[in-house]
Amino acid sequence: MAALRIETLNTGSELLLGQVINSHPAYFGEELFKLGLRVQRAVAVPDGEPIAVALKEAMGRSDVVLVTGGLGPTMDDVTRETAAELLGLELEFDESVMSMIEERFARMGKTPRPINRRQAMVPKGARVLLNPHGTAPGLHFPAGLLEGSPDIYLLPGPPRELQPMFVEQVLPVLSRRVDAEEEVGWKNLFFYGVGESDLASRVDEVVGPESGIETGYCLKNGGVIVRLIGGGNTLEGSAERAAGTFPANLVSSDGRTMEEVVEDLLREREETVSTAESCTGGFLAHRLTMVSGSSEVFGFGFVTYANEAKSGLVGVDPQLIEKHGAVSGPVAASLAEGAVHASGADHGLSLTGIAGPTGGTEEKPVGTVFLGLASKEDETVVVRRVFRADRETFKIRASQAALDLLRRRLLGLNVGS
């Protein structure tokens, strides 16, 4: 059986105007690859006539087309009508779909407007995909409705509606079309603190082309993800060899994020961490609390943006700030130690820096950040880093570096200088 040719078509002018980030291709790619399937092409088009052009092209070269957006009640929602016209199908009003829409509105204490009746128009031959999280039902056009036409799935645009529908009503159907003999597995190894070229050179040495393993590299959050694709024992052996190239820099080989790894290590040791953040404004605490069960290891996060907060919340000596500046090693050390003292946590992480784009000096350019790590049972460590990036990226990279400091300490590795 040949591999399924799958294409995604994401509709909506907002995707191309930069008003909404198009996360659908990444989501589809990740979920489908769990079945050993791959997206061959991902296309995004604005509302209107471009949908018909793109869908017609996709129908001619694909086995499965996943279409998102354009199923709402407004005049720019034309995906349903476009697909029906291309397949030569008439639209019929479906009372059962309208009833589901009315029930959805009733739960919100509202009544549907006349324009919502458009969402209950179902093309003949199409299968309705239930949407318990919104008013727009999805639609499945089985292959062969038109000579040579592929399976076409029309899915709502909002991720909170699309993703449950895809997992519950689309993936099970596609999984039955996967040839077990062609199934492949994958491993993502996340390394931090080692360059892509250095890592690739070593990995390519231990996972050679003769292994039959496909390798790829992706920069993410200041780290590198090594992607290995292959089958059976060959994949496991290759992953082991790749993980051993820079063992101290290997954060995870099972998909866990840096914060998940750190919290798992804290949980194993029955220890806790607190934070004191200046330049990141609570972003590190946000990352920690995005992990389920974080309350077991994280209880206090201090946002010490102003100098008064540094002194008032975690006890940094104002004279220390006056002497060295708020962005300095001594202040980072005092912030971390103050976080431990004020919270009673086993470890304290601090960040103080210049996110920019203004505020830098020759001695401390924009992007400079001092990271502090204090522990009840170990010496306080401060490291200086420079991340030249926009403010959001700066926060991501600075918080990642702070978490890695703690990860290394919990593993008994050198925490740097």
XYZ file of C-alpha atoms in Angstrom, residues 9 11 24 27-28 65-71 79 129 131 136-140 152-158 161-163 165-167 169-170:
35
model
C -5.480 23.751 3.390
C -8.350 29.235 5.004
C -2.660 24.132 12.252
C -0.571 20.418 14.926
C -1.574 18.200 12.000
C -7.240 16.946 2.211
C -7.673 18.563 5.625
C -9.347 21.969 5.316
C -9.696 24.389 8.230
C -11.806 27.502 8.659
C -14.710 29.063 6.825
C -17.507 27.051 8.458
C -15.600 26.755 2.602
C -18.653 15.728 12.211
C -18.650 19.801 17.315
C -19.745 24.976 13.410
C -20.068 21.260 12.577
C -17.341 19.672 10.504
C -17.946 17.732 7.302
C -16.379 14.668 5.697
C -11.932 15.804 2.204
C -12.410 16.901 5.801
C -13.753 20.371 6.547
C -12.835 21.359 10.093
C -13.500 24.510 12.164
C -10.727 27.067 12.490
C -10.485 27.655 16.266
C -12.898 23.174 18.356
C -10.700 21.641 15.675
C -8.353 19.585 17.819
C -12.842 16.899 16.503
C -9.687 15.797 14.694
C -8.557 13.443 17.472
C -13.485 11.763 14.589
C -10.730 11.969 11.969
